[in-house]
Amino acid sequence: MSSRILIIDYGSQYTQLIARRVREARVYSEIHPPTRTAQWIRDWKPTGIILSGGPNSVYDEGAPTLDAAVLDIAPVLGVCYGMNLIAHISGGEVTHAREREYGRAEVTVVAGGTLFDGFARGERFAAWMSHGDQVRALPAGFTPIARTANAPIAAYRHETRPLFGVQFHPEVAHTARGTDIIANFLFQACHAEPSWTPGAFVEEEVAKIRALVGAKRVICGLSGGVDSAVAAALVHRAIGDQLTCVFVDTGLLRLHEREQVERTFRANMGIHLVTVDASRRFLDALANVEDPEQKRTIIGHTFIDVFEDATAQHAEGAEFLVQGTLYPDVIESYSPRGGPSVTIKTHHNVGGLKPGMKFTLIEPLRELFKDEVRNVGRELGLPEEMVGRHPFPGPGLGIRVLGPVTEPALDVLRRADAIYLEEIRAAGLYDEIWQAFAVLLPIRSVGVMGDYRTYENVVALRAVTSTDGMTADWFPFPHDVLGRISNRIINEVRGVNRVAYDVSSKPPATIEWE
């Protein structure tokens, strides 16, 4: 059996980053809730166990806990709340810290060994802290291995058992050498094998899909984005002609989107593709709707209606629906493990599905981050032109027209967006940017064109850098590139007289405006 790490999620906003770091080390991982029993964990046969951070104190009423028997199943690393929990259930003392630590702190290594293999005693490194409690007294058999100015026990290990705890977050990019600490746990403590690769993922998912589907038919909705393309290619690898892909022209697409999708999937992949022009249906459903959550719900429900109609006409008897749901979609829509997360926005392929729909969902990418999806797409032989595309939301331009969605508004946005992306590519910047797009604002501004006063639309430009979409920062365009983009949009797109650039990061903003 291949190595695999069980991550128990105690509600940290960084839990998925732990999974990401483990996978980057080519070790398979899964996230599960703290309600898993010791027997369930034993039967799962983990190579190692990581306890995530969380917002609770170990003394809070109803705080999630851990059966002490789990500490005997496999090597365990506790992160933040997980560290406090190990100490608490083992007989140590956890108290409120005199000074809470949030943000960067300097950690000093006081003892080498497994977790700090390759670190010098006395070495200092920056780490990301986010805690109000700390371990004040260690249980018998444990020893401190790192400290900070405010936390005398910033990390510990058991003297004879493979139990470790760190008060900081090694999974966060702000922690210097955090990947080294995680790698030491995986390979020094757990003796894991780095065998989880895109090829291994494809092989395993193909087997799962075949077992689930059998001889039944499957329908997949293509949006033109990376996620649905990779999901379709993966399912096609598994079941071939049992898959019918439906590309819905929603009227909310980018310029020439329909033609590009049809060319890619029919010519390059040989997938049975049906194109449905439902643009009028979507625009009628969205008439006079301004609320973004309502837009997403309407678009999601209409998608399902269109799929059901397309199935009746082109894939009669299909029982499964493929969706390109990713981890960030799930994380932002709800907290699947009962953690403290709140809904940021409903994704059409997570929270927007119509109640009572007749399809069983197949979501083969649900546990992957965007860069992992791209690597799986390359493994499946998708063209780089498609694999390397910036993310595009399922609801399309419907959530980039802020305010009522109309054909004139969509036309303005579509042309402005095309110019924007064309200039980014011409400047050689496309691959440096995680996502770039234009937004049509629901306001007008006064301007002057020639000798005339104008009162026209405002277009906002968004471009961010990111690795997985969980966090993002605005892209620092050269001024001449921004100037050229603005000049072309104002001169070439009738109805626009002002262009603004969004310089907010995520958090506190989201990447999309709606």
Coordinates of C-alpha atoms in Angstrom, one line a residue:
M1 CA 0.0 0.0 0.0
S2 CA 1.3 3.5 -0.9
S3 CA 2.0 5.9 1.9
R4 CA -0.8 8.2 3.0
I5 CA -1.2 10.8 5.6
L6 CA -4.4 11.4 7.5
I7 CA -5.0 15.1 8.3
I8 CA -7.6 15.6 11.0
D9 CA -9.3 19.0 10.6
Y10 CA -10.0 21.0 13.7
G11 CA -11.3 24.0 11.8
S12 CA -8.1 25.9 10.8
Q13 CA -8.2 28.1 7.7
Y14 CA -4.9 26.5 6.8
T15 CA -5.9 22.8 6.9
Q16 CA -6.0 22.5 3.1
L17 CA -2.5 24.0 3.0
I18 CA -1.3 21.1 5.1
A19 CA -2.7 18.7 2.5
R20 CA -1.1 20.8 -0.2
R21 CA 2.3 20.7 1.4
V22 CA 2.1 17.0 1.9
R23 CA 1.1 16.4 -1.7
E24 CA 3.9 18.7 -2.9
A25 CA 6.2 16.2 -1.2
R26 CA 4.5 13.5 -3.4
V27 CA 2.8 11.8 -0.4
Y28 CA -0.9 11.2 -0.6
S29 CA -3.1 12.8 2.0
E30 CA -6.8 13.1 3.0
I31 CA -8.6 15.4 5.3
H32 CA -11.1 14.0 7.7
P33 CA -13.2 15.4 10.6
P34 CA -12.3 15.0 14.3
T35 CA -15.3 12.7 14.7
R36 CA -13.4 9.8 13.1
T37 CA -13.0 7.0 15.7
A38 CA -9.7 5.5 16.7
Q39 CA -10.9 2.2 15.1
W40 CA -11.8 4.0 11.9
I41 CA -8.3 5.6 11.8
R42 CA -6.7 2.2 12.6
D43 CA -8.6 0.6 9.7
W44 CA -7.6 3.4 7.4
K45 CA -4.0 2.5 8.1
P46 CA -2.3 5.9 7.9
T47 CA 1.5 6.2 7.5
G48 CA 1.3 9.3 9.6
I49 CA -1.3 11.6 11.2
I50 CA -1.3 15.5 11.3
L51 CA -3.7 17.3 13.6
S52 CA -4.5 20.7 12.2
G53 CA -4.9 24.0 14.0
G54 CA -8.3 25.5 14.9
P55 CA -10.1 28.4 16.6
N56 CA -11.0 26.6 19.8
S57 CA -9.3 26.3 23.2
V58 CA -8.9 22.7 24.4
Y59 CA -10.9 23.8 27.5
D60 CA -13.9 25.2 25.5
E61 CA -17.2 23.5 26.1
G62 CA -17.8 21.2 23.1
A63 CA -14.3 21.7 21.7
P64 CA -13.2 18.9 19.3
T65 CA -10.9 16.4 20.9
L66 CA -9.0 13.2 20.2
D67 CA -9.0 9.7 21.5
A68 CA -5.6 9.2 23.2
A69 CA -5.5 5.7 21.5
V70 CA -4.9 7.5 18.2
L71 CA -1.4 8.5 19.4
D72 CA -0.4 4.9 19.3
I73 CA -1.6 4.2 15.7
A74 CA 1.1 6.1 13.7
P75 CA 3.5 9.0 14.1
V76 CA 1.5 12.2 14.9
L77 CA 2.3 15.9 14.3
G78 CA 0.1 18.5 16.1
V79 CA 0.0 21.9 14.6
C80 CA -1.1 24.8 16.9
Y81 CA -4.4 23.5 18.3
G82 CA -3.3 20.0 17.4
M83 CA -0.1 20.6 19.5
N84 CA -2.1 21.8 22.4
L85 CA -4.5 18.9 22.1
I86 CA -1.7 16.3 22.2
A87 CA -0.3 17.9 25.3
H88 CA -3.7 18.2 26.9
I89 CA -4.8 14.6 26.5
S90 CA -1.4 13.4 27.5
G91 CA -1.5 15.1 30.9
G92 CA 0.2 18.4 30.2
E93 CA -1.0 21.9 31.0
V94 CA -2.4 24.3 28.3
T95 CA -3.1 27.9 29.3
H96 CA -4.0 31.2 27.7
A97 CA -0.9 32.9 26.5
R98 CA 0.2 36.1 28.3
E99 CA 0.5 37.6 24.9
R100 CA -1.4 36.2 21.9
E101 CA 0.8 35.7 18.8
Y102 CA -0.6 36.5 15.4
G103 CA 1.6 36.9 12.4
R104 CA 5.4 36.5 12.1
A105 CA 7.5 35.4 15.1
E106 CA 11.1 34.3 15.4
V107 CA 11.5 30.6 16.4
T108 CA 14.7 29.4 17.9
V109 CA 15.7 25.7 17.7
V110 CA 16.8 24.4 21.1
A111 CA 17.2 20.7 20.2
G112 CA 17.8 19.0 16.9
G113 CA 16.5 15.6 16.0
T114 CA 13.8 14.2 13.8
L115 CA 11.5 17.2 13.2
F116 CA 14.5 19.6 13.0
D117 CA 16.8 17.3 11.2
G118 CA 19.2 19.5 9.2
F119 CA 18.6 22.5 11.5
A120 CA 21.5 23.8 13.7
R121 CA 20.9 24.1 17.5
G122 CA 20.3 27.7 18.2
E123 CA 19.2 28.4 14.6
R124 CA 16.5 31.0 14.2
F125 CA 13.8 31.2 11.5
A126 CA 10.7 33.2 10.9
A127 CA 7.4 31.4 11.5
W128 CA 3.7 32.2 11.2
M129 CA 1.8 32.2 14.5
S130 CA -1.9 32.3 15.1
H131 CA -2.8 31.3 18.6
G132 CA -4.1 32.5 22.0
D133 CA -3.3 29.4 24.0
Q134 CA 0.1 27.7 24.6
V135 CA 1.5 24.7 26.3
R136 CA 2.7 25.8 29.7
A137 CA 3.8 22.4 31.1
L138 CA 4.7 19.3 29.1
P139 CA 3.4 15.9 29.9
A140 CA 5.8 13.2 31.2
G141 CA 8.1 12.0 28.5
F142 CA 7.9 15.1 26.3
T143 CA 10.7 17.6 25.8
P144 CA 10.8 21.1 24.2
I145 CA 12.7 21.5 20.9
A146 CA 12.0 25.2 20.0
R147 CA 10.9 28.4 21.6
T148 CA 9.9 32.0 20.8
A149 CA 10.0 35.1 22.9
N150 CA 6.4 34.6 24.0
A151 CA 6.2 30.8 23.9
P152 CA 8.9 28.9 25.9
I153 CA 7.5 25.7 24.3
A154 CA 7.1 26.5 20.6
A155 CA 7.7 22.9 19.6
Y156 CA 8.1 19.6 21.4
R157 CA 8.7 15.9 20.8
H158 CA 8.2 12.8 22.9
E159 CA 11.5 11.2 24.0
T160 CA 10.6 7.7 22.8
R161 CA 7.4 7.8 20.8
P162 CA 7.0 9.5 17.3
L163 CA 4.8 12.4 18.7
F164 CA 5.6 16.0 17.8
G165 CA 3.9 19.4 18.2
V166 CA 4.6 22.9 16.8
Q167 CA 2.8 26.0 17.9
F168 CA 3.4 27.7 14.6
H169 CA 2.1 26.9 11.1
P170 CA 4.8 25.2 9.0
E171 CA 2.3 24.8 6.1
V172 CA 2.1 28.6 5.5
A173 CA 4.5 30.2 3.1
H174 CA 5.5 32.8 5.6
T175 CA 7.2 30.1 7.7
A176 CA 10.8 29.8 6.6
R177 CA 11.9 26.2 6.2
G178 CA 8.3 25.1 6.9
T179 CA 8.5 22.6 4.0
D180 CA 11.7 21.2 5.6
I181 CA 9.8 20.6 8.8
I182 CA 6.9 18.9 7.1
A183 CA 9.3 16.8 5.0
N184 CA 11.2 15.7 8.1
F185 CA 7.9 14.5 9.6
L186 CA 6.9 12.7 6.5
F187 CA 10.3 11.0 5.7
Q188 CA 12.2 10.9 9.0
A189 CA 9.3 10.2 11.4
C190 CA 6.8 8.4 9.2
H191 CA 9.2 6.9 6.6
A192 CA 6.7 7.7 3.9
E193 CA 7.4 7.0 0.2
P194 CA 7.1 9.9 -2.2
S195 CA 5.0 8.0 -4.7
W196 CA 1.9 10.2 -5.2
T197 CA 2.1 11.8 -8.7
P198 CA -0.3 13.1 -11.3
G199 CA 0.1 9.7 -13.1
A200 CA -0.8 7.8 -9.9
F201 CA -3.8 10.1 -9.3
V202 CA -5.1 9.5 -12.8
E203 CA -4.7 5.8 -12.5
E204 CA -6.6 5.7 -9.2
E205 CA -9.4 8.0 -10.3
V206 CA -9.9 6.1 -13.5
A207 CA -10.4 2.9 -11.5
K208 CA -12.9 4.6 -9.2
I209 CA -14.9 6.1 -12.0
R210 CA -15.1 2.8 -13.9
A211 CA -16.2 1.0 -10.7
L212 CA -18.9 3.7 -10.0
V213 CA -20.3 4.1 -13.5
G214 CA -20.1 0.6 -14.8
A215 CA -21.9 0.5 -18.2
K216 CA -24.1 3.6 -17.5
R217 CA -23.9 6.8 -19.4
V218 CA -22.5 10.1 -18.2
I219 CA -23.0 13.7 -19.1
C220 CA -20.4 16.5 -18.5
G221 CA -21.0 20.2 -18.7
L222 CA -18.1 22.1 -20.3
S223 CA -17.6 25.7 -19.4
G224 CA -14.4 26.3 -21.4
G225 CA -12.3 26.5 -18.3
V226 CA -9.5 24.3 -17.1
D227 CA -11.4 22.5 -14.4
S228 CA -14.3 21.1 -16.5
A229 CA -11.8 20.3 -19.3
V230 CA -9.6 18.2 -17.1
A231 CA -12.6 16.6 -15.4
A232 CA -14.0 15.7 -18.8
A233 CA -10.7 14.3 -20.1
L234 CA -10.3 12.2 -16.9
V235 CA -13.7 10.7 -17.2
H236 CA -13.3 10.1 -20.9
R237 CA -10.0 8.2 -20.1
A238 CA -12.1 6.0 -17.8
I239 CA -15.2 5.3 -19.8
G240 CA -14.7 6.5 -23.4
D241 CA -17.9 6.8 -25.5
Q242 CA -20.1 6.4 -22.5
L243 CA -19.4 10.1 -21.9
T244 CA -21.3 12.9 -23.6
C245 CA -20.0 16.4 -23.1
V246 CA -22.4 19.3 -23.3
F247 CA -21.1 22.8 -23.9
V248 CA -23.7 25.4 -23.0
D249 CA -23.5 28.7 -24.7
T250 CA -24.9 30.7 -21.8
G251 CA -24.4 34.1 -23.5
L252 CA -22.1 34.8 -20.6
L253 CA -18.9 33.6 -22.3
R254 CA -15.7 35.4 -23.3
L255 CA -15.1 36.5 -26.8
H256 CA -14.8 33.5 -29.2
E257 CA -15.2 31.1 -26.3
R258 CA -17.6 28.8 -28.1
E259 CA -15.5 28.3 -31.1
Q260 CA -12.3 27.5 -29.1
V261 CA -14.0 24.9 -27.0
E262 CA -15.6 23.2 -30.0
R263 CA -12.2 23.1 -31.8
T264 CA -10.3 21.8 -28.8
F265 CA -12.6 19.0 -27.7
R266 CA -13.7 17.8 -31.1
A267 CA -10.4 18.0 -33.0
N268 CA -7.9 17.4 -30.2
M269 CA -9.6 15.0 -27.9
G270 CA -12.2 13.1 -30.0
I271 CA -14.9 13.6 -27.3
H272 CA -18.5 13.4 -28.2
L273 CA -19.5 17.1 -27.8
V274 CA -23.0 18.6 -28.0
T275 CA -23.3 22.4 -28.1
V276 CA -26.5 23.9 -26.8
D277 CA -27.3 27.6 -27.4
A278 CA -29.1 28.6 -24.3
S279 CA -28.1 32.2 -24.2
R280 CA -31.6 33.6 -24.3
R281 CA -32.7 31.3 -21.6
F282 CA -30.0 32.5 -19.2
L283 CA -30.4 36.1 -20.0
D284 CA -34.2 35.9 -19.5
A285 CA -33.7 34.2 -16.1
L286 CA -31.2 36.9 -15.1
A287 CA -33.3 39.8 -16.1
N288 CA -33.3 42.6 -13.5
V289 CA -31.3 40.5 -11.0
E290 CA -28.5 42.4 -9.3
D291 CA -27.7 40.3 -6.1
P292 CA -24.6 38.2 -6.8
E293 CA -25.8 35.2 -4.7
Q294 CA -29.1 35.2 -6.6
K295 CA -27.2 35.3 -9.9
R296 CA -25.1 32.3 -9.0
T297 CA -28.2 30.4 -7.8
I298 CA -30.1 31.2 -11.0
I299 CA -27.2 30.3 -13.2
G300 CA -26.6 27.0 -11.4
H301 CA -30.2 26.0 -11.5
T302 CA -30.5 26.9 -15.2
F303 CA -27.4 24.8 -16.0
I304 CA -29.1 21.8 -14.5
D305 CA -32.2 22.5 -16.4
V306 CA -30.2 22.7 -19.6
F307 CA -28.3 19.5 -18.8
E308 CA -31.6 17.7 -18.2
D309 CA -33.0 18.8 -21.5
A310 CA -29.7 18.0 -23.3
T311 CA -29.7 14.5 -21.7
A312 CA -33.2 13.8 -23.0
Q313 CA -32.2 14.8 -26.5
H314 CA -28.5 13.6 -26.8
A315 CA -27.7 11.3 -23.9
E316 CA -30.9 9.6 -23.0
G317 CA -30.5 7.5 -19.9
A318 CA -27.4 9.3 -18.5
E319 CA -27.4 9.0 -14.7
F320 CA -24.2 10.8 -13.8
L321 CA -23.1 14.4 -14.1
V322 CA -19.4 15.4 -14.1
Q323 CA -18.4 18.6 -12.5
G324 CA -14.9 20.2 -12.1
T325 CA -15.3 21.1 -8.5
L326 CA -12.0 22.0 -6.8
Y327 CA -10.9 22.4 -3.2
P328 CA -11.1 26.2 -3.1
D329 CA -14.7 25.9 -4.5
V330 CA -15.7 23.7 -1.5
I331 CA -13.8 25.8 1.0
E332 CA -15.3 29.1 0.0
S333 CA -18.8 27.7 -0.2
Y334 CA -19.2 25.9 3.2
S335 CA -17.2 24.2 5.9
P336 CA -17.7 20.5 5.1
R337 CA -16.2 19.3 8.4
G338 CA -18.2 21.5 10.8
G339 CA -15.4 24.0 11.3
P340 CA -15.8 27.8 11.8
S341 CA -15.8 28.8 8.2
V342 CA -18.7 30.9 6.9
T343 CA -20.0 31.1 3.3
I344 CA -18.0 33.6 1.3
K345 CA -19.8 33.0 -1.9
T346 CA -21.8 30.1 -3.4
H347 CA -20.1 28.4 -6.3
H348 CA -22.5 27.3 -9.0
N349 CA -20.9 23.9 -9.0
V350 CA -21.1 23.5 -5.2
G351 CA -24.0 25.3 -3.6
G352 CA -26.0 26.2 -6.7
L353 CA -27.3 22.8 -7.7
K354 CA -31.1 22.5 -8.0
P355 CA -32.7 20.5 -5.2
G356 CA -34.0 17.1 -6.5
M357 CA -31.9 17.0 -9.6
K358 CA -31.8 13.5 -11.1
F359 CA -28.1 13.2 -11.7
T360 CA -25.5 11.6 -9.4
L361 CA -22.5 13.8 -9.3
I362 CA -19.0 12.7 -10.2
E363 CA -16.4 15.2 -9.0
P364 CA -13.0 13.7 -9.7
L365 CA -11.1 16.9 -8.9
R366 CA -12.8 17.8 -5.7
E367 CA -9.7 17.2 -3.5
L368 CA -7.3 19.0 -5.8
F369 CA -5.9 22.5 -6.0
K370 CA -5.7 24.4 -9.3
D371 CA -2.0 23.7 -10.0
E372 CA -2.5 20.0 -9.3
V373 CA -5.4 20.1 -11.8
R374 CA -3.2 21.6 -14.4
N375 CA -0.6 18.8 -13.9
V376 CA -3.3 16.2 -14.2
G377 CA -4.4 17.8 -17.4
R378 CA -0.9 17.6 -18.8
E379 CA -0.7 14.0 -17.7
L380 CA -3.9 13.4 -19.7
G381 CA -2.4 15.1 -22.8
L382 CA -4.6 18.2 -22.9
P383 CA -3.0 21.1 -25.0
E384 CA -1.1 23.6 -23.0
E385 CA -3.2 26.4 -24.5
M386 CA -6.1 25.0 -22.4
V387 CA -4.2 23.7 -19.3
G388 CA -2.5 27.0 -18.8
R389 CA -5.6 29.2 -19.1
H390 CA -6.5 31.5 -16.3
P391 CA -9.4 30.3 -14.1
F392 CA -12.8 31.3 -15.4
P393 CA -15.8 31.1 -13.1
G394 CA -18.7 28.7 -13.9
P395 CA -21.2 31.6 -13.9
G396 CA -19.1 33.4 -16.5
L397 CA -19.4 37.0 -17.2
G398 CA -22.7 37.0 -15.3
I399 CA -20.8 37.8 -12.1
R400 CA -18.4 40.2 -13.8
V401 CA -21.3 42.5 -14.8
L402 CA -22.0 44.1 -11.5
G403 CA -25.6 45.0 -11.7
P404 CA -28.3 43.7 -14.1
V405 CA -27.0 41.4 -16.8
T406 CA -28.0 42.6 -20.2
E407 CA -26.7 41.9 -23.7
P408 CA -25.3 45.5 -24.2
A409 CA -23.5 45.3 -20.9
L410 CA -22.1 41.8 -21.7
D411 CA -20.9 43.1 -25.1
V412 CA -19.0 46.0 -23.5
L413 CA -17.4 43.7 -21.0
R414 CA -16.6 41.0 -23.5
R415 CA -14.7 43.4 -25.8
A416 CA -12.9 45.1 -22.9
D417 CA -11.8 41.8 -21.4
A418 CA -10.5 40.5 -24.8
I419 CA -8.3 43.7 -25.2
Y420 CA -7.0 43.3 -21.7
L421 CA -6.0 39.6 -22.2
E422 CA -4.5 40.4 -25.6
E423 CA -2.3 43.1 -24.2
I424 CA -1.2 40.9 -21.3
R425 CA -0.1 38.2 -23.7
A426 CA 1.6 40.7 -26.0
A427 CA 3.6 41.9 -23.0
G428 CA 4.7 38.3 -22.1
L429 CA 3.0 38.5 -18.7
Y430 CA 0.1 36.0 -19.1
D431 CA 1.9 33.1 -17.4
E432 CA 3.1 35.3 -14.6
I433 CA -0.5 36.0 -13.6
W434 CA -2.8 33.6 -11.8
Q435 CA -6.0 35.3 -13.1
A436 CA -6.8 38.4 -15.0
F437 CA -10.2 39.8 -16.0
A438 CA -12.2 42.9 -16.5
V439 CA -15.3 43.9 -14.5
L440 CA -18.1 46.2 -15.6
L441 CA -19.1 48.4 -12.7
P442 CA -22.7 49.5 -12.1
I443 CA -21.8 53.2 -12.2
R444 CA -21.1 55.8 -14.8
S445 CA -18.6 58.6 -14.8
V446 CA -18.2 61.9 -16.5
G447 CA -15.5 62.2 -19.2
V448 CA -14.5 64.2 -22.2
M449 CA -13.9 62.8 -25.6
G450 CA -13.0 65.4 -28.2
D451 CA -15.0 68.4 -27.5
Y452 CA -17.9 66.5 -26.0
R453 CA -18.9 65.7 -22.5
T454 CA -19.5 61.9 -21.9
Y455 CA -21.3 60.0 -19.2
E456 CA -20.2 56.4 -19.8
N457 CA -19.3 53.1 -18.1
V458 CA -16.4 52.3 -15.8
V459 CA -14.3 49.1 -16.3
A460 CA -12.2 47.8 -13.5
L461 CA -9.3 45.5 -14.2
R462 CA -8.2 42.7 -11.9
A463 CA -5.0 40.7 -12.0
V464 CA -3.6 38.6 -9.2
T465 CA -0.7 36.3 -8.4
S466 CA -1.4 33.1 -6.5
T467 CA -0.5 29.5 -6.2
D468 CA -3.8 27.8 -5.4
G469 CA -6.4 30.6 -5.2
M470 CA -6.6 30.4 -1.4
T471 CA -4.7 33.7 -1.1
A472 CA -3.7 36.2 -3.7
D473 CA -2.0 39.5 -4.3
W474 CA -2.5 42.1 -7.0
F475 CA -0.1 42.0 -9.9
P476 CA 2.3 44.9 -10.2
F477 CA 1.9 45.8 -13.9
P478 CA 4.5 48.0 -15.5
H479 CA 2.9 51.4 -15.9
D480 CA 3.3 51.5 -19.6
V481 CA 1.4 48.2 -20.0
L482 CA -1.5 49.5 -17.8
G483 CA -1.5 52.7 -19.8
R484 CA -1.7 50.9 -23.1
I485 CA -4.5 48.6 -21.9
S486 CA -6.5 51.6 -20.6
N487 CA -6.0 53.6 -23.8
R488 CA -7.1 50.7 -26.0
I489 CA -10.2 49.9 -24.0
I490 CA -11.4 53.6 -23.9
N491 CA -10.6 54.1 -27.6
E492 CA -11.9 50.8 -28.9
V493 CA -14.9 49.9 -26.7
R494 CA -17.8 52.2 -27.2
G495 CA -19.5 53.1 -24.0
V496 CA -16.4 53.1 -21.7
N497 CA -14.7 56.4 -20.7
R498 CA -12.8 55.3 -17.5
V499 CA -10.6 52.3 -16.5
A500 CA -9.6 51.5 -12.9
Y501 CA -7.1 48.9 -11.6
D502 CA -7.9 46.8 -8.5
V503 CA -5.0 46.8 -6.0
S504 CA -6.6 44.7 -3.2
S505 CA -5.3 41.3 -2.0
K506 CA -7.1 38.2 -0.9
P507 CA -7.9 38.4 1.9
P508 CA -9.5 40.8 2.7
A509 CA -11.0 40.9 -0.8
T510 CA -11.9 37.9 -2.9
I511 CA -10.4 37.4 -6.4
E512 CA -13.8 37.8 -8.1
W513 CA -15.8 40.9 -7.4
E514 CA -19.0 38.9 -6.9

